[in-house]
Structure formats: structure tokens, C-alpha cells
Coordinates of C-alpha atoms and ligand atoms in Angstrom, one line a residue:
X1 CA -0.4 -125.9 -9.3
X2 CA -2.3 -123.6 -11.6
X3 CA -5.6 -122.9 -13.3
X4 CA -5.4 -121.5 -16.8
X5 CA -7.9 -119.2 -18.2
X6 CA -7.8 -118.4 -21.9
X7 CA -10.1 -115.6 -22.9
X8 CA -10.8 -114.6 -26.6
X9 CA -7.1 -115.4 -27.4
X10 CA -5.9 -114.4 -30.8
X11 CA -2.8 -114.8 -32.9
X12 CA -1.9 -113.1 -36.1
X13 CA 1.6 -114.0 -37.4
X14 CA 3.8 -111.3 -38.9
X15 CA 2.8 -112.5 -42.4
X16 CA -0.8 -111.6 -41.5
X17 CA -1.8 -115.3 -41.1
X18 CA -4.7 -115.3 -38.6
X19 CA -3.9 -118.5 -36.8
X20 CA -5.9 -118.3 -33.6
X21 CA -9.3 -116.6 -33.9
X22 CA -10.6 -115.8 -30.5
X23 CA -10.4 -118.9 -28.3
X24 CA -11.9 -119.4 -24.9
X25 CA -10.7 -122.4 -22.7
X26 CA -10.9 -122.8 -18.9
X27 CA -8.4 -125.3 -17.5
X28 CA -8.9 -126.4 -13.9
X29 CA -6.1 -127.1 -11.4
X30 CA -4.7 -130.6 -12.0
X31 CA -6.7 -131.2 -15.2
X32 CA -5.2 -133.0 -18.1
X33 CA -6.4 -131.1 -21.2
X34 CA -5.7 -132.2 -24.7
X35 CA -5.6 -129.8 -27.7
X36 CA -6.4 -131.8 -30.8
X37 CA -7.2 -131.1 -34.4
X38 CA -5.9 -131.6 -38.0
X39 CA -2.5 -130.3 -39.0
X40 CA -2.5 -126.5 -39.2
X41 CA -5.5 -125.9 -36.9
X42 CA -3.4 -123.9 -34.5
X43 CA -2.8 -126.3 -31.6
X44 CA 0.9 -125.7 -31.4
X45 CA 0.5 -122.0 -31.7
X46 CA -2.0 -122.0 -28.8
X47 CA 0.4 -124.1 -26.7
X48 CA 3.3 -121.9 -27.5
X49 CA 1.2 -118.8 -26.5
X50 CA 0.5 -120.5 -23.1
X51 CA 4.3 -121.1 -22.8
X52 CA 5.1 -117.5 -23.8
X53 CA 7.1 -118.6 -26.8
X54 CA 4.6 -116.7 -29.1
X55 CA 3.3 -113.2 -28.5
X56 CA -0.4 -112.8 -27.9
X57 CA -2.0 -110.6 -30.6
X58 CA -5.4 -110.2 -28.7
X59 CA -7.3 -111.5 -25.7
X60 CA -6.0 -112.6 -22.3
X61 CA -4.2 -115.5 -20.7
X62 CA -4.4 -116.0 -16.9
X63 CA -2.6 -118.4 -14.6
X64 CA -4.4 -118.5 -11.2
X65 CA -6.1 -115.2 -12.1
X66 CA -2.8 -113.5 -12.8
X67 CA -2.6 -111.9 -16.3
X68 CA 0.3 -113.6 -18.1
X69 CA 0.3 -111.9 -21.5
X70 CA 3.6 -110.1 -21.1
X71 CA 5.2 -112.4 -18.5
X72 CA 8.5 -113.9 -19.7
X73 CA 8.5 -117.7 -20.4
X74 CA 11.0 -118.3 -17.7
X75 CA 8.8 -116.6 -15.1
X76 CA 5.7 -118.7 -15.9
X77 CA 6.8 -121.8 -14.0
X78 CA 6.0 -124.1 -16.9
X79 CA 7.9 -127.0 -18.4
X80 CA 7.6 -128.0 -22.0
X81 CA 8.2 -131.4 -23.6
X82 CA 8.8 -131.4 -27.3
X83 CA 8.4 -134.0 -30.0
X84 CA 12.1 -134.0 -30.8
X85 CA 13.2 -134.4 -27.1
X86 CA 15.6 -131.5 -27.4
X87 CA 18.3 -133.2 -25.3
X88 CA 21.9 -132.1 -25.2
X89 CA 23.8 -134.9 -27.1
X90 CA 27.1 -134.5 -25.2
X91 CA 25.5 -134.7 -21.7
X92 CA 24.5 -137.8 -19.8
X93 CA 20.9 -138.5 -18.7
X94 CA 21.8 -137.1 -15.3
X95 CA 23.3 -133.9 -16.6
X96 CA 20.5 -133.4 -19.1
X97 CA 18.0 -133.6 -16.3
X98 CA 20.1 -131.5 -13.9
X99 CA 21.1 -128.8 -16.4
X100 CA 18.2 -126.4 -15.8
X101 CA 18.5 -126.7 -12.0
X102 CA 22.3 -126.0 -12.2
X103 CA 21.5 -122.9 -14.1
X104 CA 19.2 -121.8 -11.3
X105 CA 22.1 -122.4 -8.9
X106 CA 20.2 -124.9 -6.9
X107 CA 22.3 -126.7 -4.2
X108 CA 23.9 -129.9 -5.4
X109 CA 22.3 -132.1 -2.9
X110 CA 18.8 -131.0 -3.9
X111 CA 19.6 -131.4 -7.6
X112 CA 20.8 -134.9 -6.8
X113 CA 17.6 -135.7 -4.9
X114 CA 15.3 -134.4 -7.6
X115 CA 17.1 -136.0 -10.5
X116 CA 17.3 -139.4 -8.8
X117 CA 13.7 -139.2 -7.8
X118 CA 12.6 -138.4 -11.3
X119 CA 14.8 -141.1 -12.8
X120 CA 13.2 -143.6 -10.4
X121 CA 9.7 -142.5 -11.3
X122 CA 10.5 -142.9 -15.0
X123 CA 12.4 -146.2 -14.8
X124 CA 15.7 -144.4 -15.9
X125 CA 17.9 -145.2 -12.8
X126 CA 20.0 -147.7 -14.7
X127 CA 20.6 -145.4 -17.6
X128 CA 21.6 -142.4 -15.6
X129 CA 25.1 -142.2 -16.9
X130 CA 24.3 -142.9 -20.6
X131 CA 24.4 -140.4 -23.4
X132 CA 21.2 -139.8 -25.4
X133 CA 22.7 -141.6 -28.5
X134 CA 23.0 -144.7 -26.4
X135 CA 19.3 -144.8 -25.7
X136 CA 16.1 -145.7 -27.6
X137 CA 13.5 -143.1 -28.7
X138 CA 11.2 -144.0 -25.9
X139 CA 14.0 -143.7 -23.3
X140 CA 15.0 -140.3 -24.7
X141 CA 11.5 -139.0 -24.5
X142 CA 11.4 -140.2 -20.8
X143 CA 14.6 -138.2 -20.2
X144 CA 12.9 -135.1 -21.7
X145 CA 9.9 -135.7 -19.4
X146 CA 12.3 -136.2 -16.5
X147 CA 13.9 -132.9 -17.2
X148 CA 10.4 -131.3 -17.0
X149 CA 9.6 -133.1 -13.8
X150 CA 12.7 -132.0 -11.9
X151 CA 11.8 -128.4 -12.3
X152 CA 8.5 -129.0 -10.4
X153 CA 6.6 -126.7 -12.6
X154 CA 3.0 -125.5 -12.1
X155 CA 2.1 -126.5 -15.6
X156 CA 3.4 -129.2 -18.0
X157 CA 3.0 -128.5 -21.7
X158 CA 3.5 -131.3 -24.1
X159 CA 3.8 -130.6 -27.9
X160 CA 3.2 -133.9 -29.8
X161 CA 5.7 -135.7 -27.5
X162 CA 5.0 -139.2 -28.8
X163 CA 4.9 -138.5 -32.6
X164 CA 8.4 -139.8 -33.2
X165 CA 7.8 -143.1 -31.5
X166 CA 6.5 -146.3 -33.2
X167 CA 2.9 -147.3 -32.6
X168 CA 3.4 -149.8 -29.8
X169 CA 5.7 -147.5 -27.8
X170 CA 3.3 -144.7 -28.3
X171 CA 0.6 -146.6 -26.6
X172 CA 2.9 -147.6 -23.8
X173 CA 4.2 -144.0 -23.3
X174 CA 0.7 -142.5 -23.2
X175 CA -0.1 -144.9 -20.3
X176 CA 3.1 -143.8 -18.6
X177 CA 2.3 -140.1 -19.0
X178 CA -1.3 -140.7 -17.6
X179 CA 0.2 -142.5 -14.7
X180 CA 2.6 -139.7 -14.1
X181 CA -0.3 -137.3 -14.2
X182 CA -2.1 -139.3 -11.5
X183 CA 1.0 -139.2 -9.4
X184 CA 2.0 -135.6 -9.8
X185 CA -1.5 -134.1 -10.2
X186 CA -0.2 -131.1 -12.1
X187 CA -2.1 -129.2 -14.7
X188 CA -1.1 -130.6 -18.0
X189 CA -1.8 -129.3 -21.5
X190 CA -1.1 -131.8 -24.3
X191 CA -1.1 -131.3 -28.0
X192 CA -1.7 -134.1 -30.5
X193 CA -3.1 -134.5 -34.0
X194 CA -4.2 -138.1 -33.1
X195 CA -7.8 -138.3 -31.9
X196 CA -7.3 -141.7 -30.4
X197 CA -4.4 -140.4 -28.3
X198 CA -6.6 -137.4 -27.3
X199 CA -9.5 -139.7 -26.3
X200 CA -7.2 -142.0 -24.3
X201 CA -5.5 -139.3 -22.4
X202 CA -7.6 -136.2 -21.9
X203 CA -9.9 -135.4 -18.9
X204 CA -11.0 -132.7 -21.2
X205 CA -10.4 -132.3 -25.0
X206 CA -10.4 -129.1 -27.0
X207 CA -11.1 -129.7 -30.6
X208 CA -9.7 -127.1 -32.9
X209 CA -10.1 -126.4 -36.6
X210 CA -8.8 -123.3 -38.5
X211 CA -8.0 -121.5 -35.3
X212 CA -11.5 -122.0 -33.8
X213 CA -12.7 -124.2 -31.0
X214 CA -15.4 -126.6 -32.3
X215 CA -16.1 -128.3 -29.0
X216 CA -14.6 -128.6 -25.5
X217 CA -15.8 -131.7 -23.7
X218 CA -15.0 -135.0 -22.0
X219 CA -14.0 -137.9 -24.3
X220 CA -17.3 -139.6 -23.8
X221 CA -19.4 -136.5 -24.5
X222 CA -17.5 -135.8 -27.7
X223 CA -18.3 -139.3 -28.8
X224 CA -21.9 -139.4 -27.8
X225 CA -22.9 -135.8 -28.2
X226 CA -20.8 -134.1 -30.9
X227 CA -22.1 -130.5 -31.3
X228 CA -21.3 -130.3 -35.0
X229 CA -20.5 -132.4 -38.0
X230 CA -16.8 -131.7 -37.8
X231 CA -16.4 -133.1 -34.3
X232 CA -18.8 -136.0 -35.2
X233 CA -16.5 -137.0 -38.1
X234 CA -13.2 -136.3 -36.3
X235 CA -13.9 -138.4 -33.2
X236 CA -14.3 -142.2 -33.6
X237 CA -12.5 -144.7 -35.8
X238 CA -13.7 -145.8 -38.3
X239 CA -15.3 -142.4 -38.7
X240 CA -19.0 -141.7 -38.4
X241 CA -21.0 -142.3 -41.6
X242 CA -23.0 -139.4 -43.0
X243 CA -26.0 -139.6 -45.3
X244 CA -27.8 -136.6 -46.8
X245 CA -31.6 -136.8 -46.9
X246 CA -35.0 -135.1 -46.4
X247 CA -37.3 -134.9 -43.4
X248 CA -40.9 -135.9 -44.3
X249 CA -44.1 -136.4 -42.3
X250 CA -46.4 -139.4 -42.6
X251 CA -47.8 -140.9 -39.4
X252 CA -44.6 -139.7 -37.8
X253 CA -41.4 -138.0 -38.9
X254 CA -39.1 -139.8 -41.3
X255 CA -35.7 -139.3 -42.7
X256 CA -35.7 -140.4 -46.4
X257 CA -33.0 -140.9 -48.9
X258 CA -32.4 -143.3 -51.8
X259 CA -32.7 -146.9 -50.4
X260 CA -33.3 -145.7 -46.9
X261 CA -36.4 -144.6 -44.9
X262 CA -35.8 -144.1 -41.2
X263 CA -38.5 -143.5 -38.7
X264 CA -37.2 -140.7 -36.4
X265 CA -37.6 -141.9 -32.7
X266 CA -40.2 -139.9 -30.8
X267 CA -37.6 -138.2 -28.4
X268 CA -35.9 -136.6 -31.4
X269 CA -39.1 -135.5 -33.2
X270 CA -39.5 -132.2 -31.4
X271 CA -36.1 -131.0 -32.5
X272 CA -36.6 -132.3 -36.1
X273 CA -40.0 -130.8 -36.7
X274 CA -38.7 -127.5 -37.9
X275 CA -36.7 -129.3 -40.6
X276 CA -39.9 -130.7 -42.2
X277 CA -39.5 -130.7 -46.0
X278 CA -35.8 -129.7 -45.7
X279 CA -32.6 -131.5 -46.2
X280 CA -30.4 -132.6 -43.3
X281 CA -27.3 -134.7 -42.8
X282 CA -27.8 -137.9 -40.8
X283 CA -24.8 -139.5 -39.0
X284 CA -24.5 -143.0 -37.7
X285 CA -21.4 -144.7 -36.2
X286 CA -20.0 -147.9 -37.6
X287 CA -20.4 -149.5 -34.2
X288 CA -24.1 -149.0 -34.2
X289 CA -24.8 -151.0 -37.3
X290 CA -25.8 -154.6 -36.7
X291 CA -25.9 -157.7 -38.9
X292 CA -29.6 -158.7 -38.8
X293 CA -28.7 -162.3 -39.6
X294 CA -26.8 -162.5 -36.4
X295 CA -27.8 -160.0 -33.8
X296 CA -30.9 -160.4 -31.8
X297 CA -33.2 -157.3 -32.0
X298 CA -31.5 -155.6 -29.1
X299 CA -32.4 -152.1 -29.8
X300 CA -34.8 -150.0 -31.9
X301 CA -33.3 -150.2 -35.4
X302 CA -34.1 -149.8 -39.0
X303 CA -33.4 -152.3 -41.8
X304 CA -31.1 -151.3 -44.6
X305 CA -29.9 -153.4 -47.6
X306 CA -26.2 -153.1 -48.1
X307 CA -23.5 -154.5 -50.4
X308 CA -20.1 -155.2 -48.9
X309 CA -17.2 -153.7 -51.0
X310 CA -14.1 -154.1 -48.8
X311 CA -13.4 -156.1 -45.7
X312 CA -10.6 -155.2 -43.3
X313 CA -10.0 -157.8 -40.6
X314 CA -7.7 -156.2 -37.9
X315 CA -7.8 -159.3 -35.6
X316 CA -10.0 -158.1 -32.7
X317 CA -12.7 -156.9 -35.0
X318 CA -13.6 -156.3 -38.7
X319 CA -14.3 -153.1 -40.5
X320 CA -16.7 -153.7 -43.4
X321 CA -17.0 -151.0 -46.0
X322 CA -20.2 -151.0 -47.9
X323 CA -22.5 -149.1 -50.3
X324 CA -26.1 -148.4 -49.7
X325 CA -28.6 -149.1 -52.4
X326 CA -27.6 -147.3 -55.6
X327 CA -25.4 -144.7 -53.8
X328 CA -21.8 -144.0 -54.5
X329 CA -20.6 -143.1 -51.0
X330 CA -18.8 -145.8 -49.1
X331 CA -19.8 -146.3 -45.5
X332 CA -18.4 -148.6 -42.7
X333 CA -19.8 -150.9 -40.2
X334 CA -17.9 -152.7 -37.5
X335 CA -18.4 -156.4 -36.8
X336 CA -16.7 -159.0 -34.6
X337 CA -13.8 -160.7 -36.3
X338 CA -15.7 -164.0 -36.3
X339 CA -18.5 -162.5 -38.4
X340 CA -16.7 -162.6 -41.8
X341 CA -18.2 -161.0 -44.8
X342 CA -16.9 -161.2 -48.3
X343 CA -16.7 -158.4 -50.9
X344 CA -19.8 -158.5 -53.1
X345 CA -22.0 -160.0 -50.4
X346 CA -25.4 -158.5 -49.9
X347 CA -27.1 -158.4 -46.5
X348 CA -29.5 -156.6 -44.3
X349 CA -28.2 -154.6 -41.5
X350 CA -30.0 -152.7 -38.7
X351 CA -29.0 -149.1 -37.9
X352 CA -29.6 -148.2 -34.2
X353 CA -32.2 -145.6 -34.1
X354 CA -31.3 -144.4 -30.6
X355 CA -27.8 -143.5 -31.8
X356 CA -28.5 -141.3 -34.7
X357 CA -27.2 -137.8 -35.2
X358 CA -28.7 -135.1 -37.3
X359 CA -26.9 -132.0 -38.6
X360 CA -28.1 -128.8 -40.3
X361 CA -26.7 -128.8 -43.8
X362 CA -25.8 -125.1 -43.8
X363 CA -24.4 -124.5 -40.3
X364 CA -23.3 -128.2 -39.8
X365 CA -24.4 -127.8 -36.2
X366 CA -26.1 -130.7 -34.4
X367 CA -29.9 -130.4 -34.6
X368 CA -30.5 -132.4 -31.5
Ligands
ADP401 P1 -0.8 -127.2 -35.7 O1 0.1 -127.3 -34.6 O2 -2.2 -127.4 -35.4 O3 -0.4 -128.1 -36.9 P2 0.3 -124.5 -36.0 O4 -0.2 -123.9 -34.7 O5 1.7 -125.0 -36.1 O6 -0.7 -125.7 -36.3 O7 -0.1 -123.5 -37.2 C1 -1.3 -122.9 -37.3 C2 -1.3 -122.1 -38.6 O8 -0.4 -121.0 -38.5 C3 -0.8 -122.9 -39.8 O9 -1.6 -122.5 -40.9 C4 0.6 -122.5 -40.0 O10 1.0 -122.6 -41.3 C5 0.6 -121.1 -39.5 N1 1.9 -120.7 -38.9 C6 2.5 -121.4 -37.9 N2 3.7 -120.8 -37.5 C7 3.8 -119.7 -38.3 C8 4.7 -118.6 -38.4 N3 5.8 -118.5 -37.6 N4 4.5 -117.6 -39.3 C9 3.4 -117.7 -40.1 N5 2.4 -118.7 -40.0 C10 2.6 -119.6 -39.2

């Protein structure tokens, strides 16, 4: 078991590309931490630095308070699972899992015990004598995970392990990995570019962009309290809607833009006061827009006239893409699949005033 402390970690590649720009992350013992962000944000680099596969250019990495910067990968007691499985094609499932233990000259009986236990945990017992080519992608990835388990590492590192699997299998495997985590209780660090996978799996999620941490938080806090516009737009599907407008004062504070005038709820007014007369970006999620013709007035909301442009019915729900009065930007709103709109339809929706987000247009930081 291990805690991981990442302090002001930096990476500059030999071609002078500054990939990791001073990152701080604390990982508790037994925590499942997901590193997520768009392609090229530095998540694999960071994981590989934890593994010791990339040199550290600046800052410190500790496992259990021990400085690891110069410790060889094989002495870090970590096990890594890769996207491409990295199995030996000429070896059976058993031999693939046993290989690392044989290299360590572990007694045969113990190897047998560990491999058969891991195979059982992963539902691989009946495939133990097969070659990788005789197995499906999901089964191969399970073997790769099994090979990591038998080493009984302090830390598991996963680098986009499910990216080669089809959508259904990916969902199934992410449940299996979570279940495995509950059973083993090891510290796990998991890299993915998929925010839904991150939200589904992480106890804690680190959101990266351009080598910088934008927010580290629990899934629910990232969704409810994004600290900046990037996180607000990255977490959630369909993505949060953003409208640019101005803060004005009448009998209270209002956010105004073409076709929309929103009364800012009293609890938010203190934070918004210093933006009086200035432009801000307002964010509202597709799930907090209600069809006024259907929904009872459940919450404090503001009425907005919209025109439906495109309707995507995905079965369990419907994503309606719309335009606000006279504006070009396309926004989304989520409705139940029984509430069917048609393109061209005009209707009044309510935007939940208690679920609004406001961002500074220059810094893109949350104002609230
Ligand atoms: P991610 O895993 O988030 O997609 P990476 O960590 O692989 O991103 O890469 C981060 C940045 O560093 C990217 O801009 C990438 O092009 C660059 N990079 C990755 N590996 C190297 C390398 N060996 N040499 C130079 N630049 C690299």
C-alpha cells in the first residue's frame, strides 16, 4: 500500500517541449485516482513519471514519504497496465501471468497459487492454457490486469486500458476494475481521455490541460462546483451551455444578453456585485432546462424562448439542440424520451436559477 505525493512536478522533453508544468497531487493510500484531460494534456507523461519510465525534470515524487525521483522502475513496486495489453503472443495465459514472478525466482508453488487466484478473481480460470490470439480483446485485457495483480504491487497504474475495447465491453470492464479495486484496496492511478469513464471510476479526479491541473476533486464536486470554465465544459454530457452577457442592476442584479434577462438569485449576488457593468460568461447545464409546458414549477427558474434545431433521441432520453432568440450559438437541453420535440418548434423553457454558473471572461475562473 502506498500514498503518493506529487510536488511541483515538471517535465521538459529533450526537444524542449514543456509537457508538465508544475503539478501538485496528493494520493491517499487505497485511493482510486483518475488523470483525465484532452489528448496531449500530459496525463500519460505524468503516469509514466510516477512509474519511473520518464525522467523527472523538476519537482519531487514521494511514495510513503520516500523520495522516488531517482528510484529505478523495478524498485518502485508498481504494476502498469497498458492500452495494448503488451502480452507475449507465444505464451499461454498462465505463462503470461507467471512470467514476471519466474524472473524474480519465486518458488513454483507460490507462483501457481498467485496465478490461479488472480485467474479466479478475473474469471479466467477456463482460459488458463489459451494463447492471447485465442482470446477476445476484453479477455486479453483481463490477462494484462492479472499479470499486474500477481505481482502484488503497492500501486497499480493504468494507461487508457479500455480504449481498444468496444463501447459495451468498456462499460463492463470499468465495473470489473472498480470491483477489483474494492477487493484489493490498492492505490490505483488511472489515465483516460474519457470524462464519463473518469466520472464513473474515480474517487478523485485530476483534470489536466496543457500540462497544468485545472481542478482536483470528487466527481460530484467537479459536476456541481467546477472552478473554471474549462472544467465546467469538460465534465458533463451534453456539455454545459455558455452564454456571454452583462451584469446590470435594477431592483436586484440581472444577467442580460440578447433574448434573455436573468434575475441573479440572492445567494449569488454578493459574489456578482463586483462585476456590475461588466461582461461575464454564464453557464447552465442541459439537465437544468425544463419544458415549461410540461414541468411543474419545481424550482426557481427563468423563462426563455427557444427554437429547436436538431433532436437526438438516444432511447432513454432526448438531447434537444436549440437556438436562443436571434443568437447563432447552439445550446442543448435534455428531456425525457417521451417529450418529443421537432426541429423548427418554438417553445418556452425554464432555466434553473439555482444551478447557474458564472465565469470571469478574462481568467475563466468561477466567480461564485
Ligand atoms: P496525453 O497522454 O495527455 O495525450 P502525453 O503525456 O502523451 O499526453 O503528451 C503530452 C505532451 O508531450 C504532448 O504535447 C506530446 O506531444 C508531448 N510528448 C509526449 N511524449 C514526447 C516525447 N517523447 N518527446 C517530445 N514530446 C513528447
